[in-house]
PDB file of C-alpha atoms in Angstrom:
ATOM      1  CA  MET A   1     -86.072  12.550   3.375  1.00 44.00           C
ATOM      2  CA  THR A   2     -84.106  13.348   0.187  1.00 48.00           C
ATOM      3  CA  ALA A   3     -80.916  11.535  -0.432  1.00 50.00           C
ATOM      4  CA  THR A   4     -78.181  13.844  -1.210  1.00 51.00           C
ATOM      5  CA  THR A   5     -75.715  12.399  -4.011  1.00 51.00           C
ATOM      6  CA  THR A   6     -72.212  13.830  -4.371  1.00 51.00           C
ATOM      7  CA  ALA A   7     -70.447  13.362  -7.485  1.00 49.00           C
ATOM      8  CA  PRO A   8     -67.483  11.070  -7.055  1.00 51.00           C
ATOM      9  CA  ILE A   9     -64.161  12.933  -6.468  1.00 48.00           C
ATOM     10  CA  SER A  10     -61.844  12.291  -9.621  1.00 50.00           C
ATOM     11  CA  ALA A  11     -58.196  11.224  -8.868  1.00 48.00           C
ATOM     12  CA  PRO A  12     -56.022  14.257  -9.957  1.00 50.00           C
ATOM     13  CA  SER A  13     -54.207  13.657 -12.970  1.00 48.00           C
ATOM     14  CA  VAL A  14     -50.814  12.518 -12.496  1.00 46.00           C
ATOM     15  CA  ARG A  15     -48.395  13.759 -15.111  1.00 50.00           C
ATOM     16  CA  ALA A  16     -45.988  11.209 -15.939  1.00 48.00           C
ATOM     17  CA  VAL A  17     -42.499  12.254 -15.192  1.00 51.00           C
ATOM     18  CA  LYS A  18     -40.101  11.341 -17.963  1.00 54.00           C
ATOM     19  CA  ARG A  19     -37.124   9.395 -16.954  1.00 58.00           C
ATOM     20  CA  PRO A  20     -33.685  10.340 -18.407  1.00 57.00           C
ATOM     21  CA  SER A  21     -32.559   7.822 -20.829  1.00 63.00           C
ATOM     22  CA  GLY A  22     -29.822   5.299 -20.007  1.00 67.00           C
ATOM     23  CA  ARG A  23     -27.370   7.384 -22.425  1.00 72.00           C
ATOM     24  CA  MET A  24     -28.262  10.676 -20.585  1.00 74.00           C
ATOM     25  CA  ARG A  25     -27.452   8.961 -17.260  1.00 73.00           C
ATOM     26  CA  ALA A  26     -24.086   7.667 -18.616  1.00 70.00           C
ATOM     27  CA  TRP A  27     -22.971  10.969 -19.756  1.00 73.00           C
ATOM     28  CA  ALA A  28     -23.997  12.401 -16.340  1.00 71.00           C
ATOM     29  CA  THR A  29     -21.963  10.079 -14.236  1.00 75.00           C
ATOM     30  CA  ARG A  30     -18.849  10.282 -16.806  1.00 74.00           C
ATOM     31  CA  ALA A  31     -19.141  14.168 -17.107  1.00 75.00           C
ATOM     32  CA  PRO A  32     -16.809  14.901 -13.988  1.00 77.00           C
ATOM     33  CA  LEU A  33     -14.123  12.743 -15.658  1.00 76.00           C
ATOM     34  CA  LEU A  34     -14.303  14.556 -18.856  1.00 79.00           C
ATOM     35  CA  PRO A  35     -11.600  17.397 -17.664  1.00 82.00           C
ATOM     36  CA  ALA A  36      -9.107  14.994 -16.644  1.00 80.00           C
ATOM     37  CA  LEU A  37      -9.497  12.986 -19.965  1.00 78.00           C
ATOM     38  CA  ILE A  38      -9.093  16.389 -22.026  1.00 84.00           C
ATOM     39  CA  PHE A  39      -5.926  17.212 -19.972  1.00 82.00           C
ATOM     40  CA  MET A  40      -4.508  13.816 -20.622  1.00 80.00           C
ATOM     41  CA  ILE A  41      -5.301  13.897 -24.191  1.00 80.00           C
ATOM     42  CA  VAL A  42      -3.902  17.274 -24.566  1.00 82.00           C
ATOM     43  CA  VAL A  43      -0.831  16.391 -22.637  1.00 80.00           C
ATOM     44  CA  THR A  44      -0.019  13.108 -23.796  1.00 76.00           C
ATOM     45  CA  GLN A  45      -1.553  12.178 -27.015  1.00 79.00           C
ATOM     46  CA  LEU A  46      -1.310  15.373 -28.881  1.00 83.00           C
ATOM     47  CA  PRO A  47       2.468  15.394 -28.650  1.00 81.00           C
ATOM     48  CA  PHE A  48       2.703  11.688 -29.459  1.00 82.00           C
ATOM     49  CA  VAL A  49       0.551  12.448 -32.787  1.00 85.00           C
ATOM     50  CA  ALA A  50       3.076  15.147 -33.530  1.00 84.00           C
ATOM     51  CA  THR A  51       5.916  13.090 -33.004  1.00 83.00           C
ATOM     52  CA  LEU A  52       4.464  10.399 -35.056  1.00 85.00           C
ATOM     53  CA  VAL A  53       4.012  12.978 -37.886  1.00 87.00           C
ATOM     54  CA  ILE A  54       7.485  14.179 -37.704  1.00 84.00           C
ATOM     55  CA  SER A  55       8.836  10.647 -37.720  1.00 85.00           C
ATOM     56  CA  PHE A  56       7.838  10.532 -41.270  1.00 87.00           C
ATOM     57  CA  PHE A  57       9.822  13.326 -42.418  1.00 85.00           C
ATOM     58  CA  ASP A  58      13.668  13.594 -43.038  1.00 83.00           C
ATOM     59  CA  TRP A  59      13.948  16.978 -40.784  1.00 80.00           C
ATOM     60  CA  ASN A  60      17.195  18.505 -39.300  1.00 79.00           C
ATOM     61  CA  SER A  61      16.291  21.477 -36.888  1.00 75.00           C
ATOM     62  CA  LEU A  62      19.782  23.194 -38.207  1.00 76.00           C
ATOM     63  CA  TYR A  63      18.142  23.112 -41.860  1.00 77.00           C
ATOM     64  CA  PRO A  64      14.492  23.786 -41.180  1.00 72.00           C
ATOM     65  CA  ASP A  65      13.675  24.699 -44.801  1.00 74.00           C
ATOM     66  CA  ALA A  66      15.144  21.320 -46.206  1.00 75.00           C
ATOM     67  CA  ARG A  67      12.685  18.912 -44.635  1.00 78.00           C
ATOM     68  CA  GLU A  68      10.882  16.500 -46.837  1.00 81.00           C
ATOM     69  CA  PHE A  69       8.665  13.645 -46.624  1.00 85.00           C
ATOM     70  CA  THR A  70      10.423  10.184 -46.276  1.00 84.00           C
ATOM     71  CA  GLY A  71       7.698   7.746 -45.470  1.00 84.00           C
ATOM     72  CA  PHE A  72       9.350   4.914 -43.350  1.00 84.00           C
ATOM     73  CA  GLY A  73      12.723   5.946 -44.219  1.00 81.00           C
ATOM     74  CA  ASN A  74      13.519   6.862 -40.719  1.00 83.00           C
ATOM     75  CA  TYR A  75      12.218   3.609 -39.157  1.00 84.00           C
ATOM     76  CA  SER A  76      14.293   1.835 -41.975  1.00 83.00           C
ATOM     77  CA  GLU A  77      17.353   3.883 -40.857  1.00 81.00           C
ATOM     78  CA  VAL A  78      16.396   3.152 -37.179  1.00 80.00           C
ATOM     79  CA  LEU A  79      16.593  -0.837 -37.903  1.00 79.00           C
ATOM     80  CA  THR A  80      19.530  -0.907 -39.984  1.00 81.00           C
ATOM     81  CA  ASP A  81      21.863   1.585 -38.521  1.00 79.00           C
ATOM     82  CA  ALA A  82      24.859  -0.019 -36.663  1.00 80.00           C
ATOM     83  CA  ASP A  83      25.068   2.340 -33.710  1.00 78.00           C
ATOM     84  CA  LEU A  84      20.966   2.333 -33.219  1.00 78.00           C
ATOM     85  CA  ARG A  85      20.990  -1.875 -33.303  1.00 80.00           C
ATOM     86  CA  ARG A  86      23.871  -1.580 -30.699  1.00 86.00           C
ATOM     87  CA  SER A  87      21.841   0.614 -28.544  1.00 85.00           C
ATOM     88  CA  VAL A  88      18.958  -1.698 -28.950  1.00 82.00           C
ATOM     89  CA  TRP A  89      20.997  -4.767 -27.976  1.00 87.00           C
ATOM     90  CA  THR A  90      22.162  -2.740 -24.878  1.00 89.00           C
ATOM     91  CA  THR A  91      18.738  -1.897 -23.920  1.00 87.00           C
ATOM     92  CA  VAL A  92      18.088  -5.650 -24.031  1.00 86.00           C
ATOM     93  CA  LEU A  93      21.108  -6.750 -21.969  1.00 89.00           C
ATOM     94  CA  LEU A  94      20.345  -3.732 -19.402  1.00 90.00           C
ATOM     95  CA  THR A  95      16.685  -4.602 -19.040  1.00 89.00           C
ATOM     96  CA  VAL A  96      17.233  -8.457 -18.907  1.00 89.00           C
ATOM     97  CA  ALA A  97      19.994  -8.206 -16.135  1.00 92.00           C
ATOM     98  CA  VAL A  98      18.394  -5.777 -14.087  1.00 93.00           C
ATOM     99  CA  VAL A  99      14.603  -7.533 -14.204  1.00 91.00           C
ATOM    100  CA  LEU A 100      16.185 -10.825 -13.153  1.00 91.00           C
ATOM    101  CA  ALA A 101      18.643  -9.554 -10.483  1.00 94.00           C
ATOM    102  CA  SER A 102      16.030  -7.295  -8.753  1.00 94.00           C
ATOM    103  CA  LEU A 103      13.480 -10.222  -8.931  1.00 91.00           C
ATOM    104  CA  VAL A 104      16.000 -12.889  -7.346  1.00 92.00           C
ATOM    105  CA  LEU A 105      17.159 -10.185  -4.455  1.00 94.00           C
ATOM    106  CA  GLY A 106      13.449  -9.120  -4.093  1.00 92.00           C
ATOM    107  CA  LEU A 107      12.357 -12.770  -3.669  1.00 92.00           C
ATOM    108  CA  VAL A 108      15.100 -13.419  -1.093  1.00 92.00           C
ATOM    109  CA  LEU A 109      14.080 -10.166   0.849  1.00 92.00           C
ATOM    110  CA  ALA A 110      10.394 -10.855   0.735  1.00 91.00           C
ATOM    111  CA  LEU A 111      10.973 -14.379   2.179  1.00 90.00           C
ATOM    112  CA  LEU A 112      12.778 -12.823   5.104  1.00 90.00           C
ATOM    113  CA  LEU A 113      10.186 -10.149   5.778  1.00 88.00           C
ATOM    114  CA  ASP A 114       7.492 -12.645   5.403  1.00 86.00           C
ATOM    115  CA  ARG A 115       8.706 -14.229   9.040  1.00 84.00           C
ATOM    116  CA  LYS A 116       7.972 -12.357  11.999  1.00 82.00           C
ATOM    117  CA  PHE A 117      10.867 -10.978  13.949  1.00 81.00           C
ATOM    118  CA  LYS A 118      11.499  -7.832  16.155  1.00 85.00           C
ATOM    119  CA  GLY A 119      11.795  -4.681  14.246  1.00 82.00           C
ATOM    120  CA  ARG A 120      10.369  -6.237  11.094  1.00 80.00           C
ATOM    121  CA  GLY A 121       8.416  -3.013  10.338  1.00 82.00           C
ATOM    122  CA  LEU A 122      11.812  -0.724  10.836  1.00 87.00           C
ATOM    123  CA  VAL A 123      13.686  -3.273   8.356  1.00 86.00           C
ATOM    124  CA  ARG A 124      10.851  -3.240   5.776  1.00 86.00           C
ATOM    125  CA  THR A 125      11.080   0.622   5.741  1.00 86.00           C
ATOM    126  CA  LEU A 126      14.688   0.986   5.311  1.00 88.00           C
ATOM    127  CA  LEU A 127      14.541  -1.783   2.445  1.00 88.00           C
ATOM    128  CA  ILE A 128      11.889   0.028   0.721  1.00 88.00           C
ATOM    129  CA  ALA A 129      13.891   3.537   0.759  1.00 87.00           C
ATOM    130  CA  PRO A 130      15.848   3.009  -2.192  1.00 88.00           C
ATOM    131  CA  PHE A 131      12.744   3.053  -4.333  1.00 87.00           C
ATOM    132  CA  LEU A 132      11.744   6.346  -3.106  1.00 87.00           C
ATOM    133  CA  VAL A 133      14.874   8.106  -3.881  1.00 88.00           C
ATOM    134  CA  VAL A 134      14.786  10.215  -7.167  1.00 88.00           C
ATOM    135  CA  PRO A 135      16.493   8.393  -9.998  1.00 88.00           C
ATOM    136  CA  VAL A 136      19.017  11.056 -10.662  1.00 90.00           C
ATOM    137  CA  ALA A 137      20.122  11.428  -7.204  1.00 90.00           C
ATOM    138  CA  ALA A 138      20.167   7.776  -6.854  1.00 90.00           C
ATOM    139  CA  ALA A 139      22.377   7.793 -10.022  1.00 91.00           C
ATOM    140  CA  LEU A 140      24.540  10.514  -8.684  1.00 91.00           C
ATOM    141  CA  LEU A 141      24.865   8.801  -5.413  1.00 91.00           C
ATOM    142  CA  TRP A 142      26.324   5.618  -6.995  1.00 91.00           C
ATOM    143  CA  LYS A 143      28.873   7.475  -9.240  1.00 90.00           C
ATOM    144  CA  HIS A 144      30.067   9.813  -6.552  1.00 90.00           C
ATOM    145  CA  VAL A 145      29.660   8.293  -3.127  1.00 89.00           C
ATOM    146  CA  LEU A 146      30.261   4.468  -4.089  1.00 89.00           C
ATOM    147  CA  TYR A 147      31.979   4.449  -7.625  1.00 89.00           C
ATOM    148  CA  ASN A 148      34.647   7.544  -7.385  1.00 87.00           C
ATOM    149  CA  PRO A 149      38.182   5.825  -7.584  1.00 86.00           C
ATOM    150  CA  GLU A 150      39.611   8.464  -5.157  1.00 86.00           C
ATOM    151  CA  TYR A 151      36.870   8.999  -2.528  1.00 86.00           C
ATOM    152  CA  GLY A 152      34.245   6.287  -3.235  1.00 85.00           C
ATOM    153  CA  LEU A 153      33.103   3.859  -0.537  1.00 88.00           C
ATOM    154  CA  PHE A 154      34.125   0.881  -2.402  1.00 88.00           C
ATOM    155  CA  ASN A 155      37.554   1.703  -2.866  1.00 87.00           C
ATOM    156  CA  GLY A 156      37.722   2.919   0.610  1.00 88.00           C
ATOM    157  CA  LEU A 157      36.585  -0.561   2.154  1.00 89.00           C
ATOM    158  CA  LEU A 158      39.291  -2.099  -0.329  1.00 87.00           C
ATOM    159  CA  HIS A 159      41.833   0.174   0.762  1.00 84.00           C
ATOM    160  CA  TYR A 160      41.162  -0.898   4.364  1.00 86.00           C
ATOM    161  CA  VAL A 161      41.608  -4.598   3.560  1.00 87.00           C
ATOM    162  CA  GLY A 162      44.569  -3.779   1.383  1.00 81.00           C
ATOM    163  CA  GLY A 163      42.807  -4.484  -2.028  1.00 81.00           C
ATOM    164  CA  PRO A 164      43.303  -3.100  -5.718  1.00 85.00           C
ATOM    165  CA  GLN A 165      41.624   0.523  -6.393  1.00 86.00           C
ATOM    166  CA  PRO A 166      39.746  -0.015  -9.757  1.00 88.00           C
ATOM    167  CA  ASP A 167      37.875   2.750 -11.601  1.00 88.00           C
ATOM    168  CA  TRP A 168      34.594   1.085 -11.782  1.00 89.00           C
ATOM    169  CA  ILE A 169      32.863   3.025 -14.187  1.00 89.00           C
ATOM    170  CA  SER A 170      35.516   2.682 -16.483  1.00 89.00           C
ATOM    171  CA  ASN A 171      36.338  -0.971 -16.123  1.00 89.00           C
ATOM    172  CA  THR A 172      32.651  -2.242 -15.865  1.00 89.00           C
ATOM    173  CA  PRO A 173      30.432   0.560 -17.241  1.00 90.00           C
ATOM    174  CA  LEU A 174      27.459  -1.625 -18.122  1.00 91.00           C
ATOM    175  CA  LEU A 175      27.565  -3.445 -14.759  1.00 92.00           C
ATOM    176  CA  ALA A 176      28.171   0.008 -12.843  1.00 92.00           C
ATOM    177  CA  VAL A 177      24.420   1.321 -14.345  1.00 93.00           C
ATOM    178  CA  GLU A 178      23.008  -2.184 -13.834  1.00 92.00           C
ATOM    179  CA  ALA A 179      24.176  -2.417 -10.160  1.00 93.00           C
ATOM    180  CA  ALA A 180      22.397   1.175  -9.627  1.00 92.00           C
ATOM    181  CA  LEU A 181      19.322   0.201 -11.129  1.00 93.00           C
ATOM    182  CA  VAL A 182      19.149  -3.315  -9.380  1.00 94.00           C
ATOM    183  CA  TRP A 183      19.418  -1.291  -5.960  1.00 93.00           C
ATOM    184  CA  GLN A 184      16.610   0.881  -6.800  1.00 91.00           C
ATOM    185  CA  TRP A 185      14.158  -1.633  -8.091  1.00 92.00           C
ATOM    186  CA  THR A 186      14.702  -4.611  -5.729  1.00 93.00           C
ATOM    187  CA  PRO A 187      12.579  -2.960  -3.064  1.00 92.00           C
ATOM    188  CA  PHE A 188       9.834  -2.705  -5.760  1.00 91.00           C
ATOM    189  CA  MET A 189      10.027  -6.424  -6.420  1.00 92.00           C
ATOM    190  CA  MET A 190      10.337  -6.977  -2.907  1.00 92.00           C
ATOM    191  CA  LEU A 191       6.770  -5.502  -2.362  1.00 91.00           C
ATOM    192  CA  ILE A 192       5.003  -7.117  -5.059  1.00 90.00           C
ATOM    193  CA  LEU A 193       6.496 -10.670  -3.950  1.00 91.00           C
ATOM    194  CA  LEU A 194       5.739 -10.031  -0.365  1.00 90.00           C
ATOM    195  CA  ALA A 195       2.015  -9.165  -1.111  1.00 87.00           C
ATOM    196  CA  GLY A 196       1.893 -12.446  -2.807  1.00 87.00           C
ATOM    197  CA  LEU A 197       3.325 -14.547  -0.161  1.00 87.00           C
ATOM    198  CA  GLN A 198       0.920 -12.810   2.345  1.00 86.00           C
ATOM    199  CA  SER A 199      -1.892 -14.219  -0.083  1.00 82.00           C
ATOM    200  CA  ARG A 200      -0.960 -17.716   0.388  1.00 82.00           C
ATOM    201  CA  ASP A 201      -3.537 -19.999   1.835  1.00 79.00           C
ATOM    202  CA  GLN A 202      -2.162 -20.756   5.396  1.00 80.00           C
ATOM    203  CA  GLN A 203      -4.212 -23.913   5.885  1.00 83.00           C
ATOM    204  CA  GLN A 204      -2.610 -25.484   3.015  1.00 84.00           C
ATOM    205  CA  MET A 205       0.777 -24.626   4.227  1.00 81.00           C
ATOM    206  CA  GLU A 206      -0.049 -25.944   7.838  1.00 84.00           C
ATOM    207  CA  ALA A 207      -1.337 -29.153   6.301  1.00 86.00           C
ATOM    208  CA  ALA A 208       1.893 -29.567   4.136  1.00 83.00           C
ATOM    209  CA  ARG A 209       3.949 -29.064   7.406  1.00 84.00           C
ATOM    210  CA  VAL A 210       1.937 -31.713   9.216  1.00 84.00           C
ATOM    211  CA  ASP A 211       2.319 -34.203   6.301  1.00 82.00           C
ATOM    212  CA  GLY A 212       6.044 -33.883   7.091  1.00 82.00           C
ATOM    213  CA  ALA A 213       7.001 -31.539   3.990  1.00 81.00           C
ATOM    214  CA  SER A 214      10.186 -29.653   4.353  1.00 84.00           C
ATOM    215  CA  ASP A 215      10.876 -26.005   3.837  1.00 82.00           C
ATOM    216  CA  TRP A 216      12.255 -26.425   0.523  1.00 85.00           C
ATOM    217  CA  GLN A 217       9.335 -28.804  -0.732  1.00 84.00           C
ATOM    218  CA  ILE A 218       6.820 -26.268   0.742  1.00 84.00           C
ATOM    219  CA  PHE A 219       8.643 -23.445  -1.416  1.00 84.00           C
ATOM    220  CA  ARG A 220       9.063 -25.424  -4.316  1.00 84.00           C
ATOM    221  CA  TYR A 221       5.615 -27.032  -4.808  1.00 84.00           C
ATOM    222  CA  LEU A 222       3.475 -24.533  -3.108  1.00 85.00           C
ATOM    223  CA  THR A 223       5.094 -21.092  -2.524  1.00 85.00           C
ATOM    224  CA  LEU A 224       6.718 -20.542  -6.098  1.00 85.00           C
ATOM    225  CA  PRO A 225       3.496 -21.792  -8.436  1.00 84.00           C
ATOM    226  CA  HIS A 226       1.519 -19.278  -6.127  1.00 84.00           C
ATOM    227  CA  LEU A 227       4.181 -16.537  -6.891  1.00 86.00           C
ATOM    228  CA  ARG A 228       4.427 -17.195 -10.594  1.00 84.00           C
ATOM    229  CA  ARG A 229       1.705 -14.455 -11.370  1.00 84.00           C
ATOM    230  CA  TYR A 230       3.350 -11.925  -8.998  1.00 88.00           C
ATOM    231  CA  LEU A 231       6.899 -12.760 -10.721  1.00 87.00           C
ATOM    232  CA  GLU A 232       5.249 -12.062 -14.132  1.00 84.00           C
ATOM    233  CA  LEU A 233       3.850  -8.934 -13.015  1.00 84.00           C
ATOM    234  CA  GLY A 234       7.218  -7.748 -11.247  1.00 87.00           C
ATOM    235  CA  ALA A 235       9.173  -8.577 -14.570  1.00 86.00           C
ATOM    236  CA  LEU A 236       6.763  -6.820 -16.678  1.00 84.00           C
ATOM    237  CA  LEU A 237       6.233  -3.671 -14.962  1.00 85.00           C
ATOM    238  CA  GLY A 238      10.215  -3.359 -14.234  1.00 87.00           C
ATOM    239  CA  SER A 239      10.761  -4.021 -17.974  1.00 85.00           C
ATOM    240  CA  ILE A 240       8.376  -1.376 -19.021  1.00 82.00           C
ATOM    241  CA  TYR A 241      10.510   1.262 -16.587  1.00 85.00           C
ATOM    242  CA  ILE A 242      14.152  -0.219 -17.427  1.00 87.00           C
ATOM    243  CA  VAL A 243      13.309  -0.037 -21.368  1.00 84.00           C
ATOM    244  CA  GLN A 244      12.638   3.641 -21.039  1.00 82.00           C
ATOM    245  CA  ASN A 245      15.458   4.314 -18.529  1.00 86.00           C
ATOM    246  CA  PHE A 246      17.562   7.417 -19.264  1.00 87.00           C
ATOM    247  CA  ASP A 247      18.642   8.833 -15.781  1.00 88.00           C
ATOM    248  CA  ALA A 248      21.042   6.292 -14.745  1.00 89.00           C
ATOM    249  CA  VAL A 249      22.854   5.964 -18.349  1.00 91.00           C
ATOM    250  CA  PHE A 250      22.937   9.859 -18.743  1.00 90.00           C
ATOM    251  CA  THR A 251      24.354  10.381 -14.964  1.00 90.00           C
ATOM    252  CA  ILE A 252      26.705   7.802 -14.727  1.00 91.00           C
ATOM    253  CA  THR A 253      28.574   7.052 -17.914  1.00 90.00           C
ATOM    254  CA  SER A 254      26.759   9.989 -20.299  1.00 86.00           C
ATOM    255  CA  GLY A 255      26.041   7.138 -22.714  1.00 84.00           C
ATOM    256  CA  GLY A 256      29.751   6.349 -23.208  1.00 83.00           C
ATOM    257  CA  LEU A 257      31.716   3.020 -23.072  1.00 82.00           C
ATOM    258  CA  GLY A 258      29.011   1.067 -24.751  1.00 84.00           C
ATOM    259  CA  THR A 259      26.234   1.899 -22.380  1.00 87.00           C
ATOM    260  CA  ALA A 260      23.943   4.167 -24.734  1.00 87.00           C
ATOM    261  CA  ASN A 261      20.707   2.409 -24.672  1.00 86.00           C
ATOM    262  CA  LEU A 262      17.803   3.318 -26.885  1.00 82.00           C
ATOM    263  CA  PRO A 263      16.250   6.474 -25.005  1.00 84.00           C
ATOM    264  CA  TYR A 264      20.009   7.949 -24.633  1.00 87.00           C
ATOM    265  CA  THR A 265      20.426   7.332 -28.425  1.00 83.00           C
ATOM    266  CA  VAL A 266      17.004   9.231 -28.901  1.00 81.00           C
ATOM    267  CA  TYR A 267      18.460  11.972 -26.871  1.00 83.00           C
ATOM    268  CA  GLN A 268      21.702  12.200 -28.960  1.00 80.00           C
ATOM    269  CA  SER A 269      19.921  12.278 -32.128  1.00 77.00           C
ATOM    270  CA  PHE A 270      17.501  15.072 -31.072  1.00 77.00           C
ATOM    271  CA  TYR A 271      19.335  17.357 -28.774  1.00 76.00           C
ATOM    272  CA  GLN A 272      23.136  16.841 -30.119  1.00 71.00           C
ATOM    273  CA  ALA A 273      22.625  15.596 -34.052  1.00 72.00           C
ATOM    274  CA  HIS A 274      19.543  17.738 -34.397  1.00 76.00           C
ATOM    275  CA  GLU A 275      17.721  14.963 -36.400  1.00 80.00           C
ATOM    276  CA  ASN A 276      14.181  15.462 -35.358  1.00 82.00           C
ATOM    277  CA  GLY A 277      12.799  12.791 -37.781  1.00 83.00           C
ATOM    278  CA  LEU A 278      15.183  10.145 -36.931  1.00 82.00           C
ATOM    279  CA  ALA A 279      14.748  10.707 -33.082  1.00 82.00           C
ATOM    280  CA  SER A 280      11.053  10.724 -33.510  1.00 84.00           C
ATOM    281  CA  ALA A 281      11.014   7.487 -35.307  1.00 84.00           C
ATOM    282  CA  ALA A 282      13.352   5.962 -32.637  1.00 82.00           C
ATOM    283  CA  GLY A 283      11.042   7.254 -29.625  1.00 81.00           C
ATOM    284  CA  VAL A 284       7.843   5.704 -31.601  1.00 85.00           C
ATOM    285  CA  LEU A 285       9.434   2.340 -31.525  1.00 81.00           C
ATOM    286  CA  VAL A 286      10.277   2.676 -27.749  1.00 78.00           C
ATOM    287  CA  VAL A 287       6.601   3.697 -26.888  1.00 81.00           C
ATOM    288  CA  ILE A 288       5.315   0.817 -29.085  1.00 82.00           C
ATOM    289  CA  GLY A 289       7.742  -1.826 -27.218  1.00 77.00           C
ATOM    290  CA  SER A 290       6.399  -0.251 -23.824  1.00 76.00           C
ATOM    291  CA  ILE A 291       2.838  -0.678 -25.216  1.00 81.00           C
ATOM    292  CA  ILE A 292       3.207  -4.035 -25.913  1.00 81.00           C
ATOM    293  CA  ILE A 293       4.839  -5.075 -22.474  1.00 75.00           C
ATOM    294  CA  ALA A 294       2.391  -2.955 -20.961  1.00 75.00           C
ATOM    295  CA  THR A 295      -0.514  -4.829 -22.656  1.00 79.00           C
ATOM    296  CA  PHE A 296       1.086  -8.028 -21.215  1.00 76.00           C
ATOM    297  CA  ALA A 297       1.203  -6.575 -17.606  1.00 72.00           C
ATOM    298  CA  LEU A 298      -2.556  -5.557 -17.740  1.00 73.00           C
ATOM    299  CA  ARG A 299      -3.399  -9.004 -18.480  1.00 76.00           C
ATOM    300  CA  VAL A 300      -1.393 -10.258 -15.702  1.00 72.00           C
ATOM    301  CA  VAL A 301      -3.088  -7.851 -13.403  1.00 69.00           C
ATOM    302  CA  SER A 302      -6.470  -8.644 -14.358  1.00 72.00           C
ATOM    303  CA  SER A 303      -5.627 -12.565 -14.163  1.00 72.00           C
ATOM    304  CA  LEU A 304      -4.595 -11.766 -10.365  1.00 66.00           C
ATOM    305  CA  PHE A 305      -7.776  -9.801  -9.695  1.00 63.00           C
ATOM    306  CA  ARG A 306     -10.003 -12.521 -10.949  1.00 68.00           C
ATOM    307  CA  GLU A 307      -8.123 -15.043  -8.949  1.00 64.00           C
ATOM    308  CA  GLU A 308      -8.241 -12.812  -5.878  1.00 58.00           C
ATOM    309  CA  VAL A 309     -12.270 -12.472  -6.689  1.00 58.00           C
ATOM    310  CA  GLY A 310     -12.643 -16.151  -7.132  1.00 61.00           C
ATOM    311  CA  ARG A 311     -10.867 -17.076  -3.966  1.00 59.00           C
ATOM    312  CA  ALA A 312     -12.935 -14.817  -1.892  1.00 56.00           C
TER     313      ALA A 312
END
């Protein structure tokens, strides 16, 4: 009997599969975002770079061959010109007044909507509606339907009770613009603060009531400190928009009667005076101010997210 020996079957050699590097995987995950990134750069960043370049030239479009490089001369004129300084001050007044009034009214409405009552959903929808109106349409509504001295609603109500018939835009121009903006931005503040109210610790609120705390004490020592971040966020986001607001000023007063803010002055310099360099310099300053405010807003948003994650 002979033993037969079989040669051991050698395991097939497995070729090592080369895994993609971390850099390749990162590019693969980010590649779908590249078209959107390129589109954003073309639409936003390239025009801003062009505006930045033009801001260093003394360039009037009526005399295109007479342009010359002036360095920071346009910026110096923006900061020293009396009309431009006045428009900056108007912008500050407009922003502060609208943001503060919108925050106060938004807080009152948020506190009311935080309570349960019949028809709360319908009331909330109606209160949000002004924020959904197109800004130009909202300005036209206030100018013709409410402010008009002949057929406006305000004077109609005053006439019904035997009151005076003022010309609202001529008598109080800046207040007229502020009222229209407050009406449109109060719902936005209300939504932010309502979200803050609904994120409160209900067990803490119930414990305070059991200990005999009044509604005012709960609001002062619990609710208001909790809403501090939400108030800051609303103020910063509102300021970003109001600083750049153009629609209400252009539609209601056409920049007259001391209501010309910095964006409207940029419009005048570019489209009426044809001073491309000066208007570009003023526009760059507006963008820089908006970026500074937006930086603070992003920090507040990040802190809110961190607080929510830590609470979870």
